[in-house]
Coordinates of C-alpha atoms in Angstrom, one line a residue:
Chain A
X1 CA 0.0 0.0 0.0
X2 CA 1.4 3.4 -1.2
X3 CA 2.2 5.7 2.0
X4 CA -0.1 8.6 0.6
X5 CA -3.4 7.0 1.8
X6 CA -6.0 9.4 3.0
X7 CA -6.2 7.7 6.6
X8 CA -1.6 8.5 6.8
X9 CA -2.3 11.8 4.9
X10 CA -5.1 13.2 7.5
X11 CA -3.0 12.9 11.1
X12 CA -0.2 14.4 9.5
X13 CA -2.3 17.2 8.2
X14 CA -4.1 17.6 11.9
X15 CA -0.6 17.9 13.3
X16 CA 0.9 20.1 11.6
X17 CA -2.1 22.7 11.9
X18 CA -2.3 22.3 15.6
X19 CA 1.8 22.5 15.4
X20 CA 1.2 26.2 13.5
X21 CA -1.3 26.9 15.6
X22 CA 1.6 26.8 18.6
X23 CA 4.1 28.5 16.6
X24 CA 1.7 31.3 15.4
X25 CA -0.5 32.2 18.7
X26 CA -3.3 33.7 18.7
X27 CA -5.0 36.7 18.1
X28 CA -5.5 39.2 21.1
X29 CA -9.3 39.8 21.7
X30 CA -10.3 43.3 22.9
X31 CA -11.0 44.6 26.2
X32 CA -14.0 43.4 27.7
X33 CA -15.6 46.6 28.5
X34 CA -15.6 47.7 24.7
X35 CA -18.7 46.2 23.7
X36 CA -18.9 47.1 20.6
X37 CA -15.6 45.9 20.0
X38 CA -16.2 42.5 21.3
X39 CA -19.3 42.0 19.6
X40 CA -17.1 42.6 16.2
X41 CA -14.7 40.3 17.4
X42 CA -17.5 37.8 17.8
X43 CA -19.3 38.0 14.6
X44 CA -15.3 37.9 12.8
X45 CA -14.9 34.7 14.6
X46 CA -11.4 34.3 13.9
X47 CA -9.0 34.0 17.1
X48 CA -6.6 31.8 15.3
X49 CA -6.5 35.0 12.6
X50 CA -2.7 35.0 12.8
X51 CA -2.6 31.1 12.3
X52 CA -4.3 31.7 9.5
X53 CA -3.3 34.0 7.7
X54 CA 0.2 32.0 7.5
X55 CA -1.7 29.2 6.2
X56 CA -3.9 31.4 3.9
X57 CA 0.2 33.1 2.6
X58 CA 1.1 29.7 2.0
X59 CA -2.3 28.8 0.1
X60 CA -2.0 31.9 -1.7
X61 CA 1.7 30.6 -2.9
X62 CA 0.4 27.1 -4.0
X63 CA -2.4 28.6 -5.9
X64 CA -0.2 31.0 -7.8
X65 CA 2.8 28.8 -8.7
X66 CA 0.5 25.4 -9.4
X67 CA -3.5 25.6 -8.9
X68 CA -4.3 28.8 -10.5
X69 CA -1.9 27.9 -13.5
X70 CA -3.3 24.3 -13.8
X71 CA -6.9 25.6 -13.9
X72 CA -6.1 28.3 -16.4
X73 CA -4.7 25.5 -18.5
X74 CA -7.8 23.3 -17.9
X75 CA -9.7 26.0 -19.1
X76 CA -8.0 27.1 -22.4
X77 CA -7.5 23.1 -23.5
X78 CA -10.4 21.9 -22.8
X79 CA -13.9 23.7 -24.6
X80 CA -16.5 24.4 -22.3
X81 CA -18.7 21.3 -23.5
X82 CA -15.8 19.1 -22.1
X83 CA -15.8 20.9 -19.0
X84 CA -19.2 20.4 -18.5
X85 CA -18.7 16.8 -19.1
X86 CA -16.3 17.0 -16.6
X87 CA -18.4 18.5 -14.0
X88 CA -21.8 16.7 -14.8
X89 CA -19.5 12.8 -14.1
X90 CA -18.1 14.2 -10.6
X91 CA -21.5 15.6 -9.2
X92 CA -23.1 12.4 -10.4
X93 CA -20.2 10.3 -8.2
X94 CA -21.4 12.6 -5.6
X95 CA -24.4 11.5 -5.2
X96 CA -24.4 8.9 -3.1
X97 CA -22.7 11.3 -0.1
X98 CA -25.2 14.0 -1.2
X99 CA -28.1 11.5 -0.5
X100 CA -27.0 10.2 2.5
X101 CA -27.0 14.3 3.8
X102 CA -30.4 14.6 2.6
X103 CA -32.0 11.8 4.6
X104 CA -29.8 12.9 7.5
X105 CA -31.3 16.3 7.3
X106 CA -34.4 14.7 7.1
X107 CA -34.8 16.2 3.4
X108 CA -37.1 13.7 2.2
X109 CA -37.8 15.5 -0.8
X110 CA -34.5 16.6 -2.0
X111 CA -33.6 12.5 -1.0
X112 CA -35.7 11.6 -3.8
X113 CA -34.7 14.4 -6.1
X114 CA -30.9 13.3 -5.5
X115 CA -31.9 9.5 -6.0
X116 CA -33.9 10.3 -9.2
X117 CA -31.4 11.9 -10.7
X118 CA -28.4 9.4 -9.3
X119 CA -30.3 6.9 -11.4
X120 CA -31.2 8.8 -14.6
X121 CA -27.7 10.3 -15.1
X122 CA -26.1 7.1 -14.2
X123 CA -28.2 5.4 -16.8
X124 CA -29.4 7.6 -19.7
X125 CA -26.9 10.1 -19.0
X126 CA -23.6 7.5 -19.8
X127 CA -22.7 7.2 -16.5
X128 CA -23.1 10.6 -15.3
X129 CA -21.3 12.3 -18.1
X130 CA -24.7 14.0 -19.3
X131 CA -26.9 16.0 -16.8
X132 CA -30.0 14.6 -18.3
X133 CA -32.1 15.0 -14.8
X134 CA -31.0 18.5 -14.9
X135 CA -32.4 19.6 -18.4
X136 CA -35.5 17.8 -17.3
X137 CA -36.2 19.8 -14.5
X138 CA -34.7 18.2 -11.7
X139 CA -31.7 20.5 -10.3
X140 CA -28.5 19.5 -9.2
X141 CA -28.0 20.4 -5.2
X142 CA -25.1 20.0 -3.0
X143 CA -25.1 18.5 0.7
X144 CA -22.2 17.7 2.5
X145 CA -21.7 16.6 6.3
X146 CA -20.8 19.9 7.8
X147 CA -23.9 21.1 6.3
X148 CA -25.6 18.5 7.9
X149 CA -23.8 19.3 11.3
X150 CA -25.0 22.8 10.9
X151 CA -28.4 21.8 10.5
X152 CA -28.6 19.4 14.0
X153 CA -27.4 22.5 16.0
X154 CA -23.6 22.2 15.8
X155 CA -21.9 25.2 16.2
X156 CA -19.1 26.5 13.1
X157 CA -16.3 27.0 16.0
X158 CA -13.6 29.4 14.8
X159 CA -13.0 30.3 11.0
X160 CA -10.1 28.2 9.7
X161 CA -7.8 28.4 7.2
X162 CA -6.9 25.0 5.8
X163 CA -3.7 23.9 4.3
X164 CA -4.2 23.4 0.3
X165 CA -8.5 23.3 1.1
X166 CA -8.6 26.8 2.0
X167 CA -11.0 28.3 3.9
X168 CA -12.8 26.1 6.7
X169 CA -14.0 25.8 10.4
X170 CA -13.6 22.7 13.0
X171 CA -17.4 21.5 11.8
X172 CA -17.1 21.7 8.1
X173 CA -13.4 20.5 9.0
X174 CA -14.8 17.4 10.3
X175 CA -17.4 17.1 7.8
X176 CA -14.9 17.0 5.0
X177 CA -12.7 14.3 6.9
X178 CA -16.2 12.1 7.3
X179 CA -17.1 12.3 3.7
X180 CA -13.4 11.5 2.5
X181 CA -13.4 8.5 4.4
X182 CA -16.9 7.2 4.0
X183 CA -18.0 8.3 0.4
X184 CA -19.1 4.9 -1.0
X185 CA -17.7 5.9 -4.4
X186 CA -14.2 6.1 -2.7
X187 CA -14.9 3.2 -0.7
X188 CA -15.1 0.9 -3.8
X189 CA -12.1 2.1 -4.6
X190 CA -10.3 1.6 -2.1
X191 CA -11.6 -1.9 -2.1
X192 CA -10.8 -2.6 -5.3
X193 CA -7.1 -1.4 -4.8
X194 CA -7.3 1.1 -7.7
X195 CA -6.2 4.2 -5.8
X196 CA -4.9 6.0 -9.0
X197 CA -9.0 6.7 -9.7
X198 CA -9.3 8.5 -6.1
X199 CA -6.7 10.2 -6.5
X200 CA -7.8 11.7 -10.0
X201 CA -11.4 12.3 -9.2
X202 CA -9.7 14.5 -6.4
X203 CA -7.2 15.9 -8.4
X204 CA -9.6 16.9 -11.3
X205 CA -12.5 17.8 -9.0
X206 CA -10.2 20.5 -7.3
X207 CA -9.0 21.8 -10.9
X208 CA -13.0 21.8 -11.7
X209 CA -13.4 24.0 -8.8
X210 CA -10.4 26.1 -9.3
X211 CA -11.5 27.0 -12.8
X212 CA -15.1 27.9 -11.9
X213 CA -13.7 30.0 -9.4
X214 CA -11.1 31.6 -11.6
X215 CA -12.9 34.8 -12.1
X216 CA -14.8 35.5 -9.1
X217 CA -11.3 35.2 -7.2
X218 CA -9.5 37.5 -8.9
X219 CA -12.2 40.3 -9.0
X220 CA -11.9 39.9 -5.4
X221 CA -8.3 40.2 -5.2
X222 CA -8.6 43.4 -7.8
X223 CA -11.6 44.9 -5.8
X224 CA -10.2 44.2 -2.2
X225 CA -8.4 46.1 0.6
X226 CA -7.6 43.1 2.4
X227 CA -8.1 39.9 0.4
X228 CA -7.9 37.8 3.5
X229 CA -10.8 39.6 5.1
X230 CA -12.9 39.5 2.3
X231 CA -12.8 36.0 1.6
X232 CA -13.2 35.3 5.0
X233 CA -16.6 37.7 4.7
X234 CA -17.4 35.7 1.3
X235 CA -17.1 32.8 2.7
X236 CA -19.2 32.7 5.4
X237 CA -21.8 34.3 4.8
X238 CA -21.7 31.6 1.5
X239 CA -21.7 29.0 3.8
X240 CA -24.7 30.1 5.3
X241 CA -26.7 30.2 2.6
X242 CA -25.3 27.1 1.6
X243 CA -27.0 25.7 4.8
X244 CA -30.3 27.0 4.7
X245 CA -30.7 25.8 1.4
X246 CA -31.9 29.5 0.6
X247 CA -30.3 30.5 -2.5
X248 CA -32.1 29.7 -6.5
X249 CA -35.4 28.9 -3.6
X250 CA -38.2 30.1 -2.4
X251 CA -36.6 33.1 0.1
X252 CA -37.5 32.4 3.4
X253 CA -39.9 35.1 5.1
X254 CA -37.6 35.5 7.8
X255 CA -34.5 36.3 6.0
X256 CA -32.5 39.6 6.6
X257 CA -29.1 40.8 6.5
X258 CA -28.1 40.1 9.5
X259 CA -27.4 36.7 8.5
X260 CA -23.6 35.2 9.6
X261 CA -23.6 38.0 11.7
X262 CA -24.6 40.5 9.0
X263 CA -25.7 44.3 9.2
X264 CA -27.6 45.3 12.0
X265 CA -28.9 49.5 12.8
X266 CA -25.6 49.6 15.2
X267 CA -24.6 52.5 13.4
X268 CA -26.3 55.3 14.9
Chain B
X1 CA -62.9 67.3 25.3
X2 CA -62.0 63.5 26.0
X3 CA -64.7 61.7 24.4
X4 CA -63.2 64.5 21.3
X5 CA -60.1 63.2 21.7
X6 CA -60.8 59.5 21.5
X7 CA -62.7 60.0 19.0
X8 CA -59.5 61.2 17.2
X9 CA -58.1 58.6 18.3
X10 CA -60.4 55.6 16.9
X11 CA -61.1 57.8 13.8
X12 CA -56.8 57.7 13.0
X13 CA -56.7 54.5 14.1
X14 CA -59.3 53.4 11.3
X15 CA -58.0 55.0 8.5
X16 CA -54.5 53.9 9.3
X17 CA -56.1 50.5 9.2
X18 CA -58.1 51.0 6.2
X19 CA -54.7 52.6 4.6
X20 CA -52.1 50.2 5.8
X21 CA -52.8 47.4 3.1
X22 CA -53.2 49.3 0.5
X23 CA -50.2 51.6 1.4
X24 CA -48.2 48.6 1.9
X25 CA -49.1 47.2 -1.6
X26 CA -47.9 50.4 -3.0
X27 CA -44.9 50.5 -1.5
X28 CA -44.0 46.6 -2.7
X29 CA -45.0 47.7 -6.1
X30 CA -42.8 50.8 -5.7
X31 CA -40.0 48.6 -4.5
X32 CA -40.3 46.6 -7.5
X33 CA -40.4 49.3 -9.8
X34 CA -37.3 51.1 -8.9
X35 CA -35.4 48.0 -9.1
X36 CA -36.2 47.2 -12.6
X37 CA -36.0 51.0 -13.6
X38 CA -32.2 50.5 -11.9
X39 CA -31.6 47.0 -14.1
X40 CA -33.1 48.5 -17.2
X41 CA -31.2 52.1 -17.1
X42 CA -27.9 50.4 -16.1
X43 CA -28.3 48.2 -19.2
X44 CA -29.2 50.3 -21.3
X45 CA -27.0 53.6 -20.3
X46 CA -23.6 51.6 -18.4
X47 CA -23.9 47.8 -20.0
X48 CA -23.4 49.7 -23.7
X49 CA -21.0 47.9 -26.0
X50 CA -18.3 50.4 -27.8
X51 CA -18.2 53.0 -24.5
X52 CA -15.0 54.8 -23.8
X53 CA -14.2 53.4 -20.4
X54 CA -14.3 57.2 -19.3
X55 CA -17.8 57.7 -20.8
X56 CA -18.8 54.5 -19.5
X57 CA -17.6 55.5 -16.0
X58 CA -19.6 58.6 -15.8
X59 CA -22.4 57.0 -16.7
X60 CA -21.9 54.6 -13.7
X61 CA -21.2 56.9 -11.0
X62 CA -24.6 59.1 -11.7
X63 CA -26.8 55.9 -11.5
X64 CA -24.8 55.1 -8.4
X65 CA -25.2 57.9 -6.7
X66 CA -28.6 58.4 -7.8
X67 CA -29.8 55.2 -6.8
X68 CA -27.7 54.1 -3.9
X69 CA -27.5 55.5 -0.3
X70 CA -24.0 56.1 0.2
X71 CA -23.4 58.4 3.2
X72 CA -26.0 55.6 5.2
X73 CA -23.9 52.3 2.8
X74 CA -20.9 54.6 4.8
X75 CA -22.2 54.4 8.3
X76 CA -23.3 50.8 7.9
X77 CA -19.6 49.8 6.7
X78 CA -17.5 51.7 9.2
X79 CA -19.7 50.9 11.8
X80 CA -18.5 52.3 15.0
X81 CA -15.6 53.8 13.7
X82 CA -17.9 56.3 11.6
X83 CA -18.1 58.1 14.8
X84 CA -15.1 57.9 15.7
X85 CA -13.9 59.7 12.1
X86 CA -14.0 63.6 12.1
X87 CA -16.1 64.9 9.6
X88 CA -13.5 65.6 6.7
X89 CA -12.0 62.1 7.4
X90 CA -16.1 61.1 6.9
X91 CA -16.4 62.6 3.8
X92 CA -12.7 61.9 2.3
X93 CA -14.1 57.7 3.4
X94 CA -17.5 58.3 1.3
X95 CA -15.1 59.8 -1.7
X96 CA -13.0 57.0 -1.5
X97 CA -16.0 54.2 -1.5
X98 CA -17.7 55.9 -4.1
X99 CA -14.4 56.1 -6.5
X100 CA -13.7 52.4 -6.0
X101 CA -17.1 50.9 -6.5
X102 CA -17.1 52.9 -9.8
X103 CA -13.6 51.5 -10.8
X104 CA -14.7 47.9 -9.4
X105 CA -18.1 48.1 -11.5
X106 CA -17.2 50.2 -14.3
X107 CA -14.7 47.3 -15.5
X108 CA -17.4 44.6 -15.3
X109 CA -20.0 46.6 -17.0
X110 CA -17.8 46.4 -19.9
X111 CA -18.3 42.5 -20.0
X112 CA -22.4 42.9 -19.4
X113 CA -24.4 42.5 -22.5
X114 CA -27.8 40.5 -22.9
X115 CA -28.1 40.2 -18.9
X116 CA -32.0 40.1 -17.5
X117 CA -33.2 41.0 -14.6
X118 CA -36.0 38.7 -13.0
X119 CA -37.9 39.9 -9.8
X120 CA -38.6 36.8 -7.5
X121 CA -40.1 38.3 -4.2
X122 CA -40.8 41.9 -3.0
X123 CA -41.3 41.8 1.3
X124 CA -40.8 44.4 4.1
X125 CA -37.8 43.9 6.6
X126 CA -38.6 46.3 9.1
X127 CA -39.9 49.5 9.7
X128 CA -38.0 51.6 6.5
X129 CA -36.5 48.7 4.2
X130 CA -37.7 46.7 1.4
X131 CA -36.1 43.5 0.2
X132 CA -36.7 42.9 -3.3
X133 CA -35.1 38.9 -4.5
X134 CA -33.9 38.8 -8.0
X135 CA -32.1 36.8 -10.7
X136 CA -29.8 37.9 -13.2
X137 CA -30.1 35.3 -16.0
X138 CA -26.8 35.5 -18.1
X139 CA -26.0 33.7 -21.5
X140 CA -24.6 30.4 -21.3
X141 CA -23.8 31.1 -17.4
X142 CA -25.5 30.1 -14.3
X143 CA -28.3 32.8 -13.2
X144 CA -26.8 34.4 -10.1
X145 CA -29.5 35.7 -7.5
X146 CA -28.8 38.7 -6.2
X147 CA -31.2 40.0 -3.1
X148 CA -31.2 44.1 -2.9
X149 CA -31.8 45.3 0.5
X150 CA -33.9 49.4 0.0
X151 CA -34.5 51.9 2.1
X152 CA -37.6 54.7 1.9
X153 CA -36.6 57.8 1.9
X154 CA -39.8 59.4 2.2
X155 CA -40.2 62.0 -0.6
X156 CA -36.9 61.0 -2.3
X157 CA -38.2 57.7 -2.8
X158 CA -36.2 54.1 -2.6
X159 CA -32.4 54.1 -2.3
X160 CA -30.2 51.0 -2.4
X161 CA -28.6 50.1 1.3
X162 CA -27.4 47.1 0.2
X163 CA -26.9 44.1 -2.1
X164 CA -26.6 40.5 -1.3
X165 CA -24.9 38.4 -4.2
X166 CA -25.4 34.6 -3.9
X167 CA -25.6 35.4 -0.2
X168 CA -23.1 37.8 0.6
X169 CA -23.6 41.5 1.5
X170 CA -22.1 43.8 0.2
X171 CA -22.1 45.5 3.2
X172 CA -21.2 43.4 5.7
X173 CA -18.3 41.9 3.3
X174 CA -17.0 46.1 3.5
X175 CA -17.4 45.6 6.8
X176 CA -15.4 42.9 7.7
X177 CA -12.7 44.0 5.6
X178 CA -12.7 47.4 6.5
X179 CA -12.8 47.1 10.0
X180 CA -9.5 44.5 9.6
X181 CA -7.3 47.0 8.0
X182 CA -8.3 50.0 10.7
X183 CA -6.9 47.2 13.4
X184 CA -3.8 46.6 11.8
X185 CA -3.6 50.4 11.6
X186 CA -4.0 50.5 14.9
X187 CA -7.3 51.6 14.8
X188 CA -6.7 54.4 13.0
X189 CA -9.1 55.2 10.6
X190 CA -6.3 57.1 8.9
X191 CA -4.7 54.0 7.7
X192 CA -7.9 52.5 5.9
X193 CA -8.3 56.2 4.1
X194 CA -4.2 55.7 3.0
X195 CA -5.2 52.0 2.1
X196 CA -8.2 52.9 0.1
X197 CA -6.6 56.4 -1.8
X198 CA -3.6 53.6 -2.7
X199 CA -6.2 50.9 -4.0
X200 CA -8.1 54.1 -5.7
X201 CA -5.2 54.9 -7.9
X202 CA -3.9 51.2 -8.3
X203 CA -7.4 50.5 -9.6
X204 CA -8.1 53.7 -11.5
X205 CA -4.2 52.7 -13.3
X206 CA -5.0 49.1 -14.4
X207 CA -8.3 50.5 -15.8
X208 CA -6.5 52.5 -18.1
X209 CA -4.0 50.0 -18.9
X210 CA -7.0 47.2 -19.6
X211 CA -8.4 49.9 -21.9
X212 CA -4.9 50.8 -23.9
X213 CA -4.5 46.8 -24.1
X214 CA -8.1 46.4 -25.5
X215 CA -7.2 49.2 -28.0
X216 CA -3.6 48.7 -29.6
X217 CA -4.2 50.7 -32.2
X218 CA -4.6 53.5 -30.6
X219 CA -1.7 53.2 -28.8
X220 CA 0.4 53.6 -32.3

């Protein structure tokens, strides 16, 4: 068995965080008579800010000398119909985990709608390479564990910048290890011994991410004062939506601004 | 004189009943209008293919200021350090915000064409605001749902406060960043102004280049 297994890559990844973590320290919260000032510190939510903005440094490093490079190479060989080949065959292999999220968020609707389509694409849609549930009216939708956390109560805990991953928190952090190690697709894999296909459908499924994201990133990096503390904005206030299902839906009547935190009158 | 006064009373607190629905319909339909005046005037006046970026600019920055609130957008984003800000350091921070959202939008304007806006949900949030849910549907690209938050300005009508994209305010994005670089400045709102004149020009610089790249021609 090659040493570069998920279960010998993910302790030594866990180490060396917590190992930063030491080196780096953390970041000083305010007074505790400033109000205001605590109640920003709060809604940022990063006390390991100084952690992470090594590990965000060192992201930034590996994006521009491999990921960024890779993706704009994905992008210029391959025409948009092979991308979308691309992406329609790794959403279908993440079906099953999707599925499994839905019934654990008792979604029984969205279950079905994952199933449905799990079974059309896999059949009419050659294996997954055609989104044929999609043009028929059945829309693609992402669930993953932390989502699922979320959703039973669990808290976020601080942001957190992961190594290669990006931008995180100890829920979604967990979620993410879950799904790597219990996504049936991989699973087979493993069991069949052919860990060159894990390894590509991670590979490609990160360029496929990196390239969708090529855009949107750098008009943040043009736009932004701080690019740290705007992803860290985007992000979470993403996630959130991500969670309550809310966005391309129905809005919610209850939905405001002051979502992840968001805008409240405290300006006056 | 009492039974006078209650009858006041009752008599304002029946037409304010009788009023309210309809007042509120208005105001949803109002809410609605103004946002797809804003879609249709920015596509048909910014969104123009064959603009000088200059021209295009201009046109920008009077629907922005038009339609947005900025001096409020201002206090929202600085939060407690608006107070904190002397007045000239107030206004030099609603220059600076202004000039960079036009730079920031003014570039992707140029890539706009054939965009439609599609209103999902009009609803009150609060005592002043509106929220009014839209799509933009793009060609070939995934629509991108964009929620804009509006406040009533009484005679002066709707004004933007806000805009959520895919779930992220605008504002409260600002915010977060905003407030970061006054704490590394030592929370001085001094050192966001220097960051933000340096990003002004920085911006306002590659615009120019982008356009003198776009137009070799004119270079020779």
């Amino acid at each position: 068995m090659p040493a570069f297994t998920p279960r010998t890559i993910l302790p030594r990844l866990v180490a060396s965080v917590f190992a930063l973590a030491l080196v780096a320290g953390c970041a000083t919260p305010p007074p505790a008579d400033d109000k205001e000032a605590m109640v920003e510190w709060e809604q940022v939510n990063d006390p390991l800010e100084p952690m992470n903005r090594t590990v965000f440094a060192f992201n930034q490093a590996v994006d521009k000398a491999l990921l960024k490079p890779l993706a704009q190479a994905y992008r210029e060989a391959v025409p948009p119909y092979g991308r979308d080949r691309v992406r329609d065959f790794l959403n279908n292999l993440r079906s099953p985990i999707i599925l499994a999220n839905d019934i654990l968020q008792g979604a029984p609707d969205r279950a079905v709608q994952t199933l449905m389509r799990f079974a059309f694409n896999t059949g009419f849609g050659i294996g997954g390479l055609f989104d044929l549930a999609g043009a028929s009216g059945i829309p693609y939708h992402d669930e993953d564990f932390g989502q699922t956390f979320a959703v039973w109560g669990i808290g976020e805990g601080p942001y957190l910048v992961l190594p290669i991953i990006g931008p995180s928190n100890p829920r979604d952090g967990v979620g993410l290890v879950a799904e790597w190690l219990g996504d049936p697709v991989n699973l087979y894999i493993d069991r069949v011994g052919e860990d060159w296909a894990m390894w590509t459908r991670s590979g490609l499924a990160g360029i496929d991410k990196r390239e969708s994201l090529l855009d949107t990133l750098d008009e943040v990096e043009r736009t932004s004062l701080d690019y740290y503390s705007a992803i860290r904005a985007l992000y979470r206030q993403r996630r959130d939506a991500e969670i309550k299902n809310s966005l391309g839906e129905k809005p919610t009547p209850g939905m405001n601004v002051s979502s992840a935190g968001g805008l409240s009158n405290e300006s006056h | 004189m009492f039974s006078r006064r209650s009858l006041v009373a009752v008599f304002a607190l029946l037409s304010l009943l009788a009023l309210s629905p309809s007042a509120r319909a208005d105001a949803t339909a109002d809410a609605r209008a103004f946002i797809q005046k804003l879609a249709d005037t920015a596509m048909t006046t910014v969104a123009v293919k064959g603009l000088s970026d200059e021209e295009r600019s201009k046109r920008f920055r009077a629907l922005f200021v038009d339609t947005f609130d900025l001096p409020e957008i201002g206090k929202l984003v600085l939060a407690r350090h608006w107070r904190a800000a002397t007045p000239e350091q107030q206004t030099e921070f609603l220059k600076l915000f202004e000039d960079i959202q036009v730079y920031t939008w003014t570039r992707r304007f140029k890539d706009y064409g054939g965009e439609t806006l599609e209103i999902l949900a009009v609803a009150p949030e609060g005592e002043t605001d509106m929220i009014v849910d839209s799509r933009i549907k793009r060609e070939k690209l995934e629509p991108v749902n964009v929620s804009w938050r509006l406040r009533n300005k009484g005679a002066e009508g709707f004004r933007v406060l806000d805009i959520k994209v895919e779930g992220a305010s605008m504002a409260f994005t600002h915010r977060s960043e905003y407030t970061s670089v006054i704490q590394s400045a030592g929370g001085k709102v001094d050192g966001l102004l220097d960051a933000m004149r340096k990003k002004a020009a920085q911006m306002s610089a590659d615009n120019t280049a982008a356009a003198a790249a776009a137009a070799p021609s004119r270079a020779n």
